[in-house]
């Protein structure tokens, strides 16, 4: 398995386990219990979970190409924009104290996501953009 494949597997699994499943399937009471701010409607939280799942579909196609020894640049660039942007926003809001009133577990997930998105962005750049696998046509 190539390094790019490993980055994509990590991204898909981490996104589904840490973000998609909780945001889509957990009851509102559990989201509040772990530290999300209480909301009258969790509609946008649920939609965000589905959007993350949609990104995982794109990453899956990139993974499949990578496992065949090719690089599919669309999912790689999608991942760079998504993870790079998320990293910058998470770092900014975490550093400015926007999460201070949120529960400790959500803060832990937030800071862990800063680190994970930074590593994923670096991995996608190094093994995707600069990778040595041929680009899929």
CSV table of C-alpha atoms in Angstrom, one decimal:
chain,number,residue,atom,x,y,z
A,1,UNK,CA,0.0,0.0,0.0
A,2,UNK,CA,1.4,3.4,-1.0
A,3,UNK,CA,1.8,6.3,1.4
A,4,UNK,CA,-0.9,8.1,-0.5
A,5,UNK,CA,-3.3,5.2,0.1
A,6,UNK,CA,-2.4,5.2,3.8
A,7,UNK,CA,-3.2,8.9,4.0
A,8,UNK,CA,-6.5,8.4,2.3
A,9,UNK,CA,-7.5,5.4,4.4
A,10,UNK,CA,-6.7,7.4,7.6
A,11,UNK,CA,-8.7,10.4,6.3
A,12,UNK,CA,-11.8,8.2,5.4
A,13,UNK,CA,-11.8,6.2,8.6
A,14,UNK,CA,-11.1,9.2,10.9
A,15,UNK,CA,-13.8,11.3,9.2
A,16,UNK,CA,-16.5,8.6,9.3
A,17,UNK,CA,-15.7,7.6,13.0
A,18,UNK,CA,-15.1,11.1,14.5
A,19,UNK,CA,-17.4,13.3,12.4
A,20,UNK,CA,-20.0,11.5,10.2
A,21,UNK,CA,-21.3,8.9,12.6
A,22,UNK,CA,-21.7,11.3,15.6
A,23,UNK,CA,-23.1,14.2,13.6
A,24,UNK,CA,-25.6,12.2,11.6
A,25,UNK,CA,-26.6,9.5,14.0
A,26,UNK,CA,-26.0,10.5,17.6
A,27,UNK,CA,-29.1,11.9,19.4
A,28,UNK,CA,-29.1,15.6,20.3
A,29,UNK,CA,-28.8,14.7,24.0
A,30,UNK,CA,-25.5,12.9,23.3
A,31,UNK,CA,-24.1,15.8,21.3
A,32,UNK,CA,-25.0,18.1,24.1
A,33,UNK,CA,-23.6,15.7,26.7
A,34,UNK,CA,-20.2,15.6,25.0
A,35,UNK,CA,-20.0,19.4,24.8
A,36,UNK,CA,-21.7,20.7,21.7
A,37,UNK,CA,-23.6,23.9,22.5
A,38,UNK,CA,-27.3,23.2,22.9
A,39,UNK,CA,-29.3,24.1,19.9
A,40,UNK,CA,-33.0,24.3,19.1
A,41,UNK,CA,-32.4,22.4,15.9
A,42,UNK,CA,-29.3,20.3,15.0
A,43,UNK,CA,-30.3,20.5,11.3
A,44,UNK,CA,-27.0,22.2,10.2
A,45,UNK,CA,-25.0,19.8,12.4
A,46,UNK,CA,-26.7,16.9,10.7
A,47,UNK,CA,-26.1,18.4,7.2
A,48,UNK,CA,-22.5,18.9,8.0
A,49,UNK,CA,-22.2,15.2,8.9
A,50,UNK,CA,-23.7,14.3,5.5
A,51,UNK,CA,-21.3,16.7,3.7
A,52,UNK,CA,-18.4,15.1,5.4
A,53,UNK,CA,-19.7,11.7,4.2
A,54,UNK,CA,-20.0,13.1,0.7
A,55,UNK,CA,-16.3,14.1,0.8
A,56,UNK,CA,-15.5,10.5,1.9
A,57,UNK,CA,-17.1,9.3,-1.3
A,58,UNK,CA,-14.6,11.5,-3.3
A,59,UNK,CA,-11.7,10.2,-1.1
A,60,UNK,CA,-12.8,6.6,-1.8
A,61,UNK,CA,-12.3,7.1,-5.6
A,62,UNK,CA,-8.9,8.6,-4.9
A,63,UNK,CA,-8.1,5.6,-2.7
A,64,UNK,CA,-9.2,3.2,-5.3
A,65,UNK,CA,-7.0,4.8,-7.9
A,66,UNK,CA,-4.1,4.9,-5.5
A,67,UNK,CA,-4.5,1.2,-4.7
A,68,UNK,CA,-4.2,0.6,-8.5
A,69,UNK,CA,-1.0,2.6,-8.6
A,70,UNK,CA,-2.4,5.8,-10.0
A,71,UNK,CA,-3.1,9.3,-8.6
A,72,UNK,CA,-6.5,10.8,-9.1
A,73,UNK,CA,-5.8,14.5,-8.7
A,74,UNK,CA,-9.4,15.6,-8.1
A,75,UNK,CA,-9.8,14.0,-4.7
A,76,UNK,CA,-6.2,15.0,-3.8
A,77,UNK,CA,-6.9,18.7,-4.5
A,78,UNK,CA,-10.4,18.4,-2.8
A,79,UNK,CA,-8.6,17.0,0.2
A,80,UNK,CA,-6.0,19.8,0.2
A,81,UNK,CA,-8.6,22.5,0.1
A,82,UNK,CA,-10.9,20.8,2.6
A,83,UNK,CA,-8.3,19.8,5.2
A,84,UNK,CA,-6.1,22.8,4.7
A,85,UNK,CA,-9.0,25.1,5.2
A,86,UNK,CA,-10.4,23.2,8.1
A,87,UNK,CA,-7.0,23.2,9.8
A,88,UNK,CA,-6.7,27.0,9.5
A,89,UNK,CA,-10.2,27.6,10.8
A,90,UNK,CA,-9.9,25.1,13.6
A,91,UNK,CA,-6.6,26.5,14.7
A,92,UNK,CA,-7.9,30.1,14.5
A,93,UNK,CA,-11.1,29.5,16.5
A,94,UNK,CA,-9.3,27.3,19.0
A,95,UNK,CA,-6.5,29.8,19.6
A,96,UNK,CA,-9.0,32.7,20.0
A,97,UNK,CA,-11.0,30.8,22.6
A,98,UNK,CA,-14.1,30.3,20.6
A,99,UNK,CA,-14.4,26.8,22.1
A,100,UNK,CA,-13.8,27.9,25.7
A,101,UNK,CA,-17.5,27.4,26.7
A,102,UNK,CA,-17.7,24.0,25.0
A,103,UNK,CA,-17.3,20.7,26.8
A,104,UNK,CA,-13.9,19.2,27.3
A,105,UNK,CA,-14.4,16.3,25.0
A,106,UNK,CA,-15.5,18.5,22.1
A,107,UNK,CA,-12.4,20.7,22.7
A,108,UNK,CA,-10.2,17.5,22.6
A,109,UNK,CA,-11.8,16.5,19.3
A,110,UNK,CA,-11.3,20.1,18.0
A,111,UNK,CA,-7.6,20.2,18.9
A,112,UNK,CA,-7.1,16.6,17.7
A,113,UNK,CA,-8.7,17.7,14.4
A,114,UNK,CA,-6.2,20.6,14.1
A,115,UNK,CA,-3.4,18.1,14.2
A,116,UNK,CA,-5.1,15.5,12.0
A,117,UNK,CA,-6.0,18.0,9.3
A,118,UNK,CA,-2.5,19.4,9.3
A,119,UNK,CA,-1.0,15.9,8.9
A,120,UNK,CA,-3.5,14.9,6.2
A,121,UNK,CA,-2.9,18.1,4.3
A,122,UNK,CA,0.9,17.5,4.4
A,123,UNK,CA,0.5,13.9,3.4
A,124,UNK,CA,-1.8,14.8,0.5
A,125,UNK,CA,0.7,17.4,-0.7
A,126,UNK,CA,3.8,15.2,-0.3
A,127,UNK,CA,2.4,11.9,-1.6
A,128,UNK,CA,-0.4,13.2,-3.8
A,129,UNK,CA,0.7,16.4,-5.5
A,130,UNK,CA,4.4,15.6,-5.3
A,131,UNK,CA,3.8,11.8,-5.5
A,132,UNK,CA,5.5,9.5,-8.0
A,133,UNK,CA,2.5,7.4,-9.0
A,134,UNK,CA,1.3,8.2,-12.5
A,135,UNK,CA,-1.7,10.6,-12.8
A,136,UNK,CA,-4.9,8.9,-13.7
A,137,UNK,CA,-6.3,10.0,-17.0
